[in-house]
GROMACS .gro file of N, CA and C in nm:
model
  522
    1MET      N    1  -1.591 -11.434  -8.042
    1MET     CA    2  -1.670 -11.380  -8.152
    1MET      C    3  -1.696 -11.232  -8.124
    2PRO      N    4  -1.663 -11.140  -8.224
    2PRO     CA    5  -1.686 -10.997  -8.203
    2PRO      C    6  -1.835 -10.965  -8.201
    3ILE      N    7  -1.867 -10.864  -8.126
    3ILE     CA    8  -2.005 -10.817  -8.119
    3ILE      C    9  -2.025 -10.710  -8.225
    4GLU      N   10  -2.130 -10.725  -8.299
    4GLU     CA   11  -2.161 -10.628  -8.405
    4GLU      C   12  -2.266 -10.530  -8.353
    5ILE      N   13  -2.235 -10.403  -8.362
    5ILE     CA   14  -2.330 -10.301  -8.319
    5ILE      C   15  -2.382 -10.230  -8.442
    6ARG      N   16  -2.513 -10.227  -8.454
    6ARG     CA   17  -2.577 -10.160  -8.569
    6ARG      C   18  -2.654 -10.040  -8.519
    7LYS      N   19  -2.632  -9.931  -8.588
    7LYS     CA   20  -2.707  -9.809  -8.555
    7LYS      C   21  -2.837  -9.809  -8.633
    8LYS      N   22  -2.940  -9.768  -8.567
    8LYS     CA   23  -3.069  -9.755  -8.632
    8LYS      C   24  -3.068  -9.622  -8.708
    9PRO      N   25  -3.102  -9.623  -8.836
    9PRO     CA   26  -3.101  -9.496  -8.911
    9PRO      C   27  -3.205  -9.400  -8.856
   10ASN      N   28  -3.175  -9.272  -8.868
   10ASN     CA   29  -3.271  -9.170  -8.827
   10ASN      C   30  -3.378  -9.161  -8.936
   11THR      N   31  -3.476  -9.243  -8.925
   11THR     CA   32  -3.579  -9.256  -9.029
   11THR      C   33  -3.651  -9.125  -9.054
   12SER      N   34  -3.677  -9.050  -8.950
   12SER     CA   35  -3.748  -8.923  -8.966
   12SER      C   36  -3.668  -8.826  -9.053
   13ALA      N   37  -3.540  -8.810  -9.025
   13ALA     CA   38  -3.456  -8.719  -9.105
   13ALA      C   39  -3.440  -8.772  -9.247
   14LEU      N   40  -3.428  -8.903  -9.261
   14LEU     CA   41  -3.414  -8.964  -9.392
   14LEU      C   42  -3.537  -8.935  -9.478
   15LEU      N   43  -3.655  -8.959  -9.422
   15LEU     CA   44  -3.779  -8.934  -9.496
   15LEU      C   45  -3.797  -8.786  -9.528
   16SER      N   46  -3.760  -8.700  -9.435
   16SER     CA   47  -3.770  -8.556  -9.458
   16SER      C   48  -3.680  -8.513  -9.573
   17GLY      N   49  -3.557  -8.565  -9.576
   17GLY     CA   50  -3.464  -8.531  -9.685
   17GLY      C   51  -3.514  -8.578  -9.820
   18ILE      N   52  -3.569  -8.697  -9.824
   18ILE     CA   53  -3.621  -8.751  -9.950
   18ILE      C   54  -3.742  -8.671  -9.995
   19ARG      N   55  -3.831  -8.638  -9.901
   19ARG     CA   56  -3.949  -8.557  -9.935
   19ARG      C   57  -3.909  -8.422  -9.994
   20SER      N   58  -3.805  -8.361  -9.936
   20SER     CA   59  -3.765  -8.228  -9.985
   20SER      C   60  -3.722  -8.234 -10.131
   21LEU      N   61  -3.665  -8.346 -10.173
   21LEU     CA   62  -3.624  -8.360 -10.312
   21LEU      C   63  -3.740  -8.394 -10.404
   22THR      N   64  -3.832  -8.476 -10.358
   22THR     CA   65  -3.938  -8.524 -10.446
   22THR      C   66  -4.057  -8.431 -10.455
   23ARG      N   67  -4.073  -8.342 -10.362
   23ARG     CA   68  -4.190  -8.253 -10.361
   23ARG      C   69  -4.163  -8.115 -10.418
   24MET      N   70  -4.037  -8.087 -10.447
   24MET     CA   71  -4.000  -7.955 -10.495
   24MET      C   72  -3.940  -7.964 -10.634
   25GLU      N   73  -3.939  -7.851 -10.704
   25GLU     CA   74  -3.876  -7.843 -10.834
   25GLU      C   75  -3.809  -7.707 -10.848
   26VAL      N   76  -3.711  -7.699 -10.934
   26VAL     CA   77  -3.643  -7.574 -10.962
   26VAL      C   78  -3.676  -7.534 -11.105
   27LEU      N   79  -3.715  -7.409 -11.123
   27LEU     CA   80  -3.750  -7.356 -11.254
   27LEU      C   81  -3.658  -7.239 -11.285
   28VAL      N   82  -3.612  -7.232 -11.409
   28VAL     CA   83  -3.520  -7.126 -11.450
   28VAL      C   84  -3.587  -7.044 -11.560
   29GLY      N   85  -3.575  -6.915 -11.552
   29GLY     CA   86  -3.633  -6.826 -11.651
   29GLY      C   87  -3.655  -6.689 -11.591
   30VAL      N   88  -3.772  -6.633 -11.617
   30VAL     CA   89  -3.805  -6.500 -11.566
   30VAL      C   90  -3.922  -6.514 -11.469
   31PRO      N   91  -3.893  -6.517 -11.338
   31PRO     CA   92  -4.002  -6.522 -11.241
   31PRO      C   93  -4.090  -6.398 -11.251
   32ALA      N   94  -4.216  -6.412 -11.212
   32ALA     CA   95  -4.312  -6.302 -11.223
   32ALA      C   96  -4.259  -6.173 -11.160
   33GLU      N   97  -4.192  -6.184 -11.046
   33GLU     CA   98  -4.143  -6.062 -10.979
   33GLU      C   99  -4.031  -5.994 -11.056
   34ASN      N  100  -3.971  -6.061 -11.153
   34ASN     CA  101  -3.865  -6.002 -11.235
   34ASN      C  102  -3.914  -5.965 -11.375
   35ALA      N  103  -4.042  -5.981 -11.402
   35ALA     CA  104  -4.092  -5.968 -11.539
   35ALA      C  105  -4.116  -5.823 -11.582
   36GLY      N  106  -4.149  -5.734 -11.491
   36GLY     CA  107  -4.188  -5.598 -11.527
   36GLY      C  108  -4.077  -5.518 -11.594
   37ARG      N  109  -4.118  -5.427 -11.679
   37ARG     CA  110  -4.027  -5.335 -11.747
   37ARG      C  111  -4.095  -5.200 -11.760
   38GLN      N  112  -4.017  -5.097 -11.766
   38GLN     CA  113  -4.069  -4.964 -11.792
   38GLN      C  114  -4.069  -4.939 -11.942
   39PRO      N  115  -4.178  -4.884 -11.996
   39PRO     CA  116  -4.179  -4.853 -12.140
   39PRO      C  117  -4.074  -4.747 -12.173
   40GLU      N  118  -4.024  -4.753 -12.296
   40GLU     CA  119  -3.932  -4.650 -12.345
   40GLU      C  120  -4.008  -4.519 -12.352
   41PRO      N  121  -3.939  -4.406 -12.347
   41PRO     CA  122  -4.009  -4.277 -12.360
   41PRO      C  123  -4.091  -4.273 -12.489
   42GLY      N  124  -4.215  -4.233 -12.478
   42GLY     CA  125  -4.304  -4.225 -12.592
   42GLY      C  126  -4.384  -4.351 -12.619
   43GLU      N  127  -4.356  -4.459 -12.548
   43GLU     CA  128  -4.431  -4.583 -12.565
   43GLU      C  129  -4.530  -4.598 -12.452
   44GLU      N  130  -4.651  -4.647 -12.486
   44GLU     CA  131  -4.752  -4.668 -12.383
   44GLU      C  132  -4.727  -4.798 -12.307
   45ARG      N  133  -4.689  -4.900 -12.379
   45ARG     CA  134  -4.669  -5.032 -12.319
   45ARG      C  135  -4.548  -5.097 -12.384
   46THR      N  136  -4.484  -5.181 -12.308
   46THR     CA  137  -4.374  -5.259 -12.360
   46THR      C  138  -4.394  -5.404 -12.318
   47LEU      N  139  -4.333  -5.494 -12.389
   47LEU     CA  140  -4.338  -5.633 -12.347
   47LEU      C  141  -4.264  -5.648 -12.215
   48ASN      N  142  -4.313  -5.738 -12.129
   48ASN     CA  143  -4.237  -5.761 -12.006
   48ASN      C  144  -4.124  -5.859 -12.035
   49ASN      N  145  -4.037  -5.880 -11.938
   49ASN     CA  146  -3.919  -5.964 -11.961
   49ASN      C  147  -3.955  -6.108 -11.997
   50ALA      N  148  -4.059  -6.162 -11.938
   50ALA     CA  149  -4.100  -6.299 -11.971
   50ALA      C  150  -4.147  -6.306 -12.116
   51GLU      N  151  -4.223  -6.207 -12.160
   51GLU     CA  152  -4.269  -6.204 -12.299
   51GLU      C  153  -4.152  -6.188 -12.396
   52ILE      N  154  -4.058  -6.103 -12.361
   52ILE     CA  155  -3.939  -6.084 -12.444
   52ILE      C  156  -3.862  -6.216 -12.456
   53GLY      N  157  -3.846  -6.285 -12.345
   53GLY     CA  158  -3.776  -6.413 -12.347
   53GLY      C  159  -3.845  -6.514 -12.436
   54TYR      N  160  -3.977  -6.521 -12.429
   54TYR     CA  161  -4.052  -6.615 -12.512
   54TYR      C  162  -4.035  -6.582 -12.660
   55VAL      N  163  -4.052  -6.455 -12.694
   55VAL     CA  164  -4.038  -6.414 -12.834
   55VAL      C  165  -3.898  -6.443 -12.884
   56GLN      N  166  -3.797  -6.414 -12.804
   56GLN     CA  167  -3.660  -6.439 -12.848
   56GLN      C  168  -3.630  -6.588 -12.859
   57GLU      N  169  -3.682  -6.668 -12.768
   57GLU     CA  170  -3.656  -6.812 -12.771
   57GLU      C  171  -3.718  -6.878 -12.894
   58PHE      N  172  -3.841  -6.839 -12.928
   58PHE     CA  173  -3.915  -6.907 -13.033
   58PHE      C  174  -3.934  -6.826 -13.161
   59GLY      N  175  -3.906  -6.695 -13.156
   59GLY     CA  176  -3.931  -6.609 -13.272
   59GLY      C  177  -4.078  -6.571 -13.281
   60SER      N  178  -4.107  -6.470 -13.363
   60SER     CA  179  -4.246  -6.425 -13.376
   60SER      C  180  -4.258  -6.329 -13.493
   61THR      N  181  -4.378  -6.321 -13.544
   61THR     CA  182  -4.411  -6.215 -13.637
   61THR      C  183  -4.505  -6.121 -13.563
   62ILE      N  184  -4.467  -5.996 -13.557
   62ILE     CA  185  -4.541  -5.897 -13.479
   62ILE      C  186  -4.590  -5.788 -13.572
   63GLU      N  187  -4.712  -5.744 -13.546
   63GLU     CA  188  -4.766  -5.633 -13.624
   63GLU      C  189  -4.723  -5.503 -13.557
   64GLY      N  190  -4.656  -5.421 -13.634
   64GLY     CA  191  -4.606  -5.295 -13.582
   64GLY      C  192  -4.697  -5.180 -13.619
   65PRO      N  193  -4.650  -5.058 -13.599
   65PRO     CA  194  -4.729  -4.939 -13.631
   65PRO      C  195  -4.768  -4.937 -13.778
   66GLY      N  196  -4.888  -4.894 -13.805
   66GLY     CA  197  -4.936  -4.881 -13.942
   66GLY      C  198  -4.963  -5.015 -14.010
   67GLY      N  199  -4.978  -5.121 -13.930
   67GLY     CA  200  -5.008  -5.252 -13.986
   67GLY      C  201  -4.887  -5.323 -14.045
   68HIS      N  202  -4.769  -5.264 -14.030
   68HIS     CA  203  -4.648  -5.326 -14.083
   68HIS      C  204  -4.610  -5.445 -13.996
   69ALA      N  205  -4.593  -5.561 -14.056
   69ALA     CA  206  -4.552  -5.680 -13.984
   69ALA      C  207  -4.401  -5.698 -13.994
   70PHE      N  208  -4.340  -5.735 -13.883
   70PHE     CA  209  -4.198  -5.766 -13.888
   70PHE      C  210  -4.174  -5.895 -13.812
   71THR      N  211  -4.070  -5.965 -13.854
   71THR     CA  212  -4.040  -6.096 -13.798
   71THR      C  213  -3.916  -6.090 -13.711
   72ILE      N  214  -3.928  -6.148 -13.595
   72ILE     CA  215  -3.813  -6.164 -13.506
   72ILE      C  216  -3.773  -6.311 -13.517
   73PRO      N  217  -3.651  -6.338 -13.563
   73PRO     CA  218  -3.610  -6.478 -13.577
   73PRO      C  219  -3.590  -6.542 -13.439
   74PRO      N  220  -3.603  -6.674 -13.432
   74PRO     CA  221  -3.576  -6.741 -13.303
   74PRO      C  222  -3.430  -6.724 -13.265
   75ARG      N  223  -3.410  -6.697 -13.138
   75ARG     CA  224  -3.275  -6.690 -13.082
   75ARG      C  225  -3.275  -6.776 -12.955
   76PRO      N  226  -3.276  -6.908 -12.973
   76PRO     CA  227  -3.285  -6.998 -12.857
   76PRO      C  228  -3.169  -6.976 -12.761
   77HIS      N  229  -3.202  -6.954 -12.636
   77HIS     CA  230  -3.099  -6.930 -12.536
   77HIS      C  231  -3.129  -7.002 -12.405
   78LEU      N  232  -3.254  -7.015 -12.369
   78LEU     CA  233  -3.290  -7.077 -12.242
   78LEU      C  234  -3.272  -7.229 -12.247
   79ARG      N  235  -3.340  -7.293 -12.337
   79ARG     CA  236  -3.334  -7.440 -12.346
   79ARG      C  237  -3.194  -7.490 -12.382
   80PRO      N  238  -3.126  -7.430 -12.480
   80PRO     CA  239  -2.990  -7.479 -12.511
   80PRO      C  240  -2.892  -7.459 -12.395
   81ALA      N  241  -2.905  -7.348 -12.324
   81ALA     CA  242  -2.813  -7.322 -12.214
   81ALA      C  243  -2.831  -7.424 -12.102
   82VAL      N  244  -2.955  -7.457 -12.071
   82VAL     CA  245  -2.980  -7.556 -11.966
   82VAL      C  246  -2.932  -7.694 -12.014
   83ALA      N  247  -2.956  -7.726 -12.139
   83ALA     CA  248  -2.910  -7.854 -12.193
   83ALA      C  249  -2.757  -7.864 -12.187
   84ASP      N  250  -2.689  -7.753 -12.208
   84ASP     CA  251  -2.542  -7.752 -12.207
   84ASP      C  252  -2.484  -7.783 -12.069
   85VAL      N  253  -2.561  -7.759 -11.963
   85VAL     CA  254  -2.511  -7.784 -11.827
   85VAL      C  255  -2.580  -7.904 -11.763
   86ASN      N  256  -2.629  -7.994 -11.847
   86ASN     CA  257  -2.699  -8.112 -11.798
   86ASN      C  258  -2.611  -8.194 -11.702
   87ALA      N  259  -2.485  -8.214 -11.736
   87ALA     CA  260  -2.396  -8.294 -11.652
   87ALA      C  261  -2.373  -8.229 -11.515
   88PRO      N  262  -2.337  -8.099 -11.508
   88PRO     CA  263  -2.321  -8.037 -11.375
   88PRO      C  264  -2.452  -8.035 -11.294
   89LEU      N  265  -2.565  -8.022 -11.362
   89LEU     CA  266  -2.693  -8.027 -11.292
   89LEU      C  267  -2.714  -8.164 -11.230
   90ALA      N  268  -2.684  -8.267 -11.305
   90ALA     CA  269  -2.700  -8.404 -11.254
   90ALA      C  270  -2.610  -8.428 -11.134
   91VAL      N  271  -2.487  -8.377 -11.138
   91VAL     CA  272  -2.394  -8.394 -11.026
   91VAL      C  273  -2.449  -8.324 -10.902
   92ALA      N  274  -2.496  -8.201 -10.917
   92ALA     CA  275  -2.549  -8.126 -10.802
   92ALA      C  276  -2.669  -8.197 -10.741
   93LEU      N  277  -2.759  -8.244 -10.825
   93LEU     CA  278  -2.878  -8.311 -10.775
   93LEU      C  279  -2.844  -8.448 -10.715
   94ARG      N  280  -2.748  -8.518 -10.773
   94ARG     CA  281  -2.706  -8.647 -10.718
   94ARG      C  282  -2.648  -8.628 -10.578
   95LYS      N  283  -2.563  -8.527 -10.562
   95LYS     CA  284  -2.504  -8.500 -10.430
   95LYS      C  285  -2.614  -8.473 -10.327
   96GLY      N  286  -2.715  -8.396 -10.368
   96GLY     CA  287  -2.826  -8.367 -10.277
   96GLY      C  288  -2.903  -8.492 -10.242
   97ALA      N  289  -2.926  -8.579 -10.340
   97ALA     CA  290  -2.999  -8.703 -10.314
   97ALA      C  291  -2.920  -8.794 -10.221
   98GLU      N  292  -2.789  -8.804 -10.244
   98GLU     CA  293  -2.706  -8.889 -10.158
   98GLU      C  294  -2.705  -8.837 -10.015
   99ALA      N  295  -2.695  -8.705  -9.999
   99ALA     CA  296  -2.696  -8.647  -9.864
   99ALA      C  297  -2.833  -8.666  -9.799
  100ALA      N  298  -2.940  -8.652  -9.878
  100ALA     CA  299  -3.075  -8.672  -9.823
  100ALA      C  300  -3.091  -8.816  -9.776
  101LEU      N  301  -3.036  -8.910  -9.850
  101LEU     CA  302  -3.045  -9.051  -9.810
  101LEU      C  303  -2.965  -9.079  -9.683
  102LYS      N  304  -2.870  -8.992  -9.652
  102LYS     CA  305  -2.793  -9.006  -9.527
  102LYS      C  306  -2.864  -8.936  -9.412
  103GLY      N  307  -2.980  -8.876  -9.442
  103GLY     CA  308  -3.058  -8.812  -9.336
  103GLY      C  309  -3.036  -8.663  -9.322
  104GLU      N  310  -2.965  -8.603  -9.414
  104GLU     CA  311  -2.943  -8.458  -9.408
  104GLU      C  312  -3.065  -8.389  -9.471
  105ALA      N  313  -3.158  -8.346  -9.387
  105ALA     CA  314  -3.287  -8.296  -9.433
  105ALA      C  315  -3.276  -8.174  -9.525
  106GLU      N  316  -3.178  -8.088  -9.500
  106GLU     CA  317  -3.165  -7.965  -9.580
  106GLU      C  318  -3.097  -7.989  -9.714
  107ALA      N  319  -3.040  -8.105  -9.733
  107ALA     CA  320  -2.959  -8.133  -9.852
  107ALA      C  321  -3.040  -8.123  -9.981
  108GLY      N  322  -3.165  -8.165  -9.978
  108GLY     CA  323  -3.247  -8.159 -10.099
  108GLY      C  324  -3.267  -8.018 -10.148
  109GLU      N  325  -3.303  -7.929 -10.057
  109GLU     CA  326  -3.324  -7.790 -10.097
  109GLU      C  327  -3.193  -7.724 -10.137
  110GLU      N  328  -3.086  -7.756 -10.069
  110GLU     CA  329  -2.955  -7.701 -10.106
  110GLU      C  330  -2.916  -7.746 -10.247
  111ALA      N  331  -2.947  -7.871 -10.280
  111ALA     CA  332  -2.917  -7.922 -10.414
  111ALA      C  333  -2.999  -7.848 -10.519
  112LEU      N  334  -3.124  -7.819 -10.488
  112LEU     CA  335  -3.208  -7.745 -10.583
  112LEU      C  336  -3.155  -7.603 -10.603
  113HIS      N  337  -3.108  -7.539 -10.495
  113HIS     CA  338  -3.049  -7.406 -10.508
  113HIS      C  339  -2.922  -7.412 -10.594
  114SER      N  340  -2.842  -7.513 -10.570
  114SER     CA  341  -2.719  -7.528 -10.648
  114SER      C  342  -2.752  -7.548 -10.796
  115ALA      N  343  -2.848  -7.634 -10.826
  115ALA     CA  344  -2.889  -7.656 -10.964
  115ALA      C  345  -2.946  -7.528 -11.025
  116GLY      N  346  -3.025  -7.455 -10.948
  116GLY     CA  347  -3.082  -7.330 -10.998
  116GLY      C  348  -2.975  -7.229 -11.036
  117LEU      N  349  -2.873  -7.216 -10.952
  117LEU     CA  350  -2.764  -7.122 -10.983
  117LEU      C  351  -2.685  -7.165 -11.105
  118ILE      N  352  -2.661  -7.295 -11.117
  118ILE     CA  353  -2.588  -7.346 -11.234
  118ILE      C  354  -2.665  -7.311 -11.361
  119ALA      N  355  -2.795  -7.338 -11.362
  119ALA     CA  356  -2.876  -7.312 -11.482
  119ALA      C  357  -2.891  -7.163 -11.508
  120GLN      N  358  -2.915  -7.084 -11.403
  120GLN     CA  359  -2.928  -6.939 -11.418
  120GLN      C  360  -2.803  -6.880 -11.482
  121ASN      N  361  -2.687  -6.917 -11.431
  121ASN     CA  362  -2.562  -6.864 -11.485
  121ASN      C  363  -2.538  -6.911 -11.628
  122ALA      N  364  -2.578  -7.033 -11.659
  122ALA     CA  365  -2.562  -7.083 -11.796
  122ALA      C  366  -2.647  -7.002 -11.894
  123VAL      N  367  -2.771  -6.970 -11.855
  123VAL     CA  368  -2.858  -6.892 -11.943
  123VAL      C  369  -2.803  -6.751 -11.960
  124ARG      N  370  -2.762  -6.690 -11.850
  124ARG     CA  371  -2.706  -6.554 -11.860
  124ARG      C  372  -2.581  -6.553 -11.949
  125ASN      N  373  -2.496  -6.654 -11.935
  125ASN     CA  374  -2.377  -6.662 -12.020
  125ASN      C  375  -2.414  -6.681 -12.166
  126LYS      N  376  -2.513  -6.763 -12.192
  126LYS     CA  377  -2.558  -6.785 -12.331
  126LYS      C  378  -2.609  -6.654 -12.391
  127ILE      N  379  -2.683  -6.578 -12.313
  127ILE     CA  380  -2.734  -6.449 -12.361
  127ILE      C  381  -2.617  -6.357 -12.397
  128THR      N  382  -2.514  -6.359 -12.315
  128THR     CA  383  -2.398  -6.273 -12.339
  128THR      C  384  -2.316  -6.320 -12.459
  129GLU      N  385  -2.295  -6.451 -12.471
  129GLU     CA  386  -2.201  -6.504 -12.569
  129GLU      C  387  -2.264  -6.548 -12.701
  130GLY      N  388  -2.394  -6.583 -12.702
  130GLY     CA  389  -2.458  -6.629 -12.825
  130GLY      C  390  -2.408  -6.764 -12.868
  131PRO      N  391  -2.396  -6.789 -12.996
  131PRO     CA  392  -2.420  -6.701 -13.110
  131PRO      C  393  -2.569  -6.694 -13.144
  132PHE      N  394  -2.608  -6.581 -13.201
  132PHE     CA  395  -2.747  -6.558 -13.239
  132PHE      C  396  -2.754  -6.494 -13.377
  133VAL      N  397  -2.872  -6.503 -13.436
  133VAL     CA  398  -2.898  -6.432 -13.562
  133VAL      C  399  -2.877  -6.284 -13.534
  134PRO      N  400  -2.801  -6.214 -13.619
  134PRO     CA  401  -2.775  -6.071 -13.595
  134PRO      C  402  -2.904  -5.987 -13.597
  135LEU      N  403  -2.896  -5.873 -13.534
  135LEU     CA  404  -3.009  -5.780 -13.533
  135LEU      C  405  -3.031  -5.720 -13.671
  136ALA      N  406  -3.156  -5.690 -13.699
  136ALA     CA  407  -3.192  -5.627 -13.826
  136ALA      C  408  -3.147  -5.481 -13.825
  137PRO      N  409  -3.119  -5.425 -13.942
  137PRO     CA  410  -3.080  -5.283 -13.950
  137PRO      C  411  -3.184  -5.191 -13.883
  138ALA      N  412  -3.313  -5.221 -13.896
  138ALA     CA  413  -3.415  -5.137 -13.834
  138ALA      C  414  -3.405  -5.141 -13.681
  139THR      N  415  -3.372  -5.256 -13.627
  139THR     CA  416  -3.355  -5.268 -13.481
  139THR      C  417  -3.235  -5.188 -13.435
  140LEU      N  418  -3.126  -5.196 -13.509
  140LEU     CA  419  -3.007  -5.119 -13.475
  140LEU      C  420  -3.035  -4.969 -13.482
  141GLN      N  421  -3.111  -4.928 -13.583
  141GLN     CA  422  -3.147  -4.787 -13.597
  141GLN      C  423  -3.233  -4.741 -13.479
  142LYS      N  424  -3.327  -4.826 -13.437
  142LYS     CA  425  -3.412  -4.792 -13.322
  142LYS      C  426  -3.328  -4.779 -13.195
  143ARG      N  427  -3.232  -4.869 -13.177
  143ARG     CA  428  -3.144  -4.860 -13.061
  143ARG      C  429  -3.066  -4.730 -13.062
  144ARG      N  430  -3.013  -4.693 -13.177
  144ARG     CA  431  -2.938  -4.567 -13.185
  144ARG      C  432  -3.028  -4.449 -13.153
  145GLY      N  433  -3.155  -4.459 -13.195
  145GLY     CA  434  -3.252  -4.353 -13.164
  145GLY      C  435  -3.278  -4.338 -13.015
  146HIS      N  436  -3.256  -4.446 -12.940
  146HIS     CA  437  -3.272  -4.442 -12.794
  146HIS      C  438  -3.138  -4.416 -12.724
  147GLY      N  439  -3.036  -4.384 -12.803
  147GLY     CA  440  -2.906  -4.352 -12.744
  147GLY      C  441  -2.821  -4.473 -12.709
  148ARG      N  442  -2.853  -4.586 -12.767
  148ARG     CA  443  -2.775  -4.707 -12.739
  148ARG      C  444  -2.699  -4.748 -12.865
  149ALA      N  445  -2.575  -4.790 -12.846
  149ALA     CA  446  -2.491  -4.823 -12.961
  149ALA      C  447  -2.470  -4.974 -12.976
  150GLY      N  448  -2.513  -5.054 -12.879
  150GLY     CA  449  -2.487  -5.198 -12.882
  150GLY      C  450  -2.554  -5.267 -12.999
  151ASP      N  451  -2.490  -5.375 -13.045
  151ASP     CA  452  -2.547  -5.450 -13.159
  151ASP      C  453  -2.567  -5.597 -13.125
  152ARG      N  454  -2.564  -5.631 -12.997
  152ARG     CA  455  -2.578  -5.771 -12.956
  152ARG      C  456  -2.725  -5.808 -12.941
  153PRO      N  457  -2.768  -5.915 -13.006
  153PRO     CA  458  -2.903  -5.964 -12.984
  153PRO      C  459  -2.921  -6.004 -12.837
  154LEU      N  460  -3.039  -5.984 -12.786
  154LEU     CA  461  -3.078  -6.018 -12.649
  154LEU      C  462  -3.021  -5.925 -12.543
  155ILE      N  463  -2.930  -5.836 -12.580
  155ILE     CA  464  -2.877  -5.741 -12.482
  155ILE      C  465  -2.890  -5.601 -12.537
  156ASP      N  466  -2.980  -5.526 -12.476
  156ASP     CA  467  -2.996  -5.384 -12.510
  156ASP      C  468  -2.960  -5.306 -12.384
  157SER      N  469  -3.052  -5.304 -12.289
  157SER     CA  470  -3.024  -5.236 -12.162
  157SER      C  471  -2.966  -5.331 -12.058
  158GLY      N  472  -2.979  -5.461 -12.080
  158GLY     CA  473  -2.934  -5.560 -11.982
  158GLY      C  474  -3.045  -5.605 -11.888
  159ALA      N  475  -3.162  -5.542 -11.897
  159ALA     CA  476  -3.272  -5.574 -11.806
  159ALA      C  477  -3.321  -5.718 -11.824
  160TYR      N  478  -3.331  -5.764 -11.947
  160TYR     CA  479  -3.378  -5.901 -11.969
  160TYR      C  480  -3.277  -6.001 -11.912
  161ARG      N  481  -3.151  -5.985 -11.946
  161ARG     CA  482  -3.048  -6.077 -11.897
  161ARG      C  483  -3.049  -6.082 -11.745
  162ASN      N  484  -3.058  -5.967 -11.681
  162ASN     CA  485  -3.057  -5.960 -11.536
  162ASN      C  486  -3.183  -6.018 -11.473
  163SER      N  487  -3.290  -6.028 -11.550
  163SER     CA  488  -3.415  -6.083 -11.495
  163SER      C  489  -3.413  -6.236 -11.489
  164ILE      N  490  -3.317  -6.299 -11.556
  164ILE     CA  491  -3.309  -6.445 -11.554
  164ILE      C  492  -3.271  -6.490 -11.413
  165SER      N  493  -3.352  -6.576 -11.358
  165SER     CA  494  -3.330  -6.625 -11.223
  165SER      C  495  -3.386  -6.766 -11.212
  166TYR      N  496  -3.396  -6.813 -11.091
  166TYR     CA  497  -3.457  -6.944 -11.068
  166TYR      C  498  -3.547  -6.934 -10.946
  167VAL      N  499  -3.644  -7.021 -10.940
  167VAL     CA  500  -3.731  -7.033 -10.823
  167VAL      C  501  -3.742  -7.180 -10.788
  168ILE      N  502  -3.760  -7.205 -10.661
  168ILE     CA  503  -3.786  -7.340 -10.613
  168ILE      C  504  -3.928  -7.337 -10.559
  169ARG      N  505  -4.007  -7.431 -10.604
  169ARG     CA  506  -4.147  -7.432 -10.562
  169ARG      C  507  -4.198  -7.576 -10.551
  170PRO      N  508  -4.311  -7.592 -10.484
  170PRO     CA  509  -4.371  -7.726 -10.480
  170PRO      C  510  -4.410  -7.770 -10.620
  171LYS      N  511  -4.394  -7.899 -10.650
  171LYS     CA  512  -4.423  -7.950 -10.783
  171LYS      C  513  -4.567  -7.933 -10.824
  172ASP      N  514  -4.660  -7.934 -10.731
  172ASP     CA  515  -4.801  -7.926 -10.768
  172ASP      C  516  -4.851  -7.784 -10.786
  173LYS      N  517  -4.765  -7.685 -10.767
  173LYS     CA  518  -4.805  -7.545 -10.784
  173LYS      C  519  -4.808  -7.511 -10.933
  174PRO      N  520  -4.915  -7.446 -10.981
  174PRO     CA  521  -4.922  -7.412 -11.125
  174PRO      C  522  -4.824  -7.305 -11.165
   0.00000   0.00000   0.00000
């Protein structure tokens, strides 16, 4: 009769790997450290990148100079882009979970980084490729006044697009 040898799993590493996955989360968007912007010449204040992203994602009516109100149509880019890469995100996270269950303690955080990069790149690509509601003639005129000729929504100087990133943080952090 053959002798069966069973290895005892490394319970400590296994639990550590599982904890790393369950206690952390990955968030995609504009982290606070990427939010700042310099006002255009002649402007006292400008929206920061996070505010710009929110207005573009959901649209807004804003009161401009002289009480004139203007509407920015919604140009959803963050949520649709992440939804479009749902399958690759699931694969990355599944690989991390499987490795964590094998006792690879770093696998959970590596999976979160992989998922963050997938989502970050998807959002940046969506910003570049659209499709979006075209810019209003007044917006195009303002851009030309600042020496810019581009007509792509969400891309003027590129600062907003470049501010899109991801962070990994504990789930209980506000």
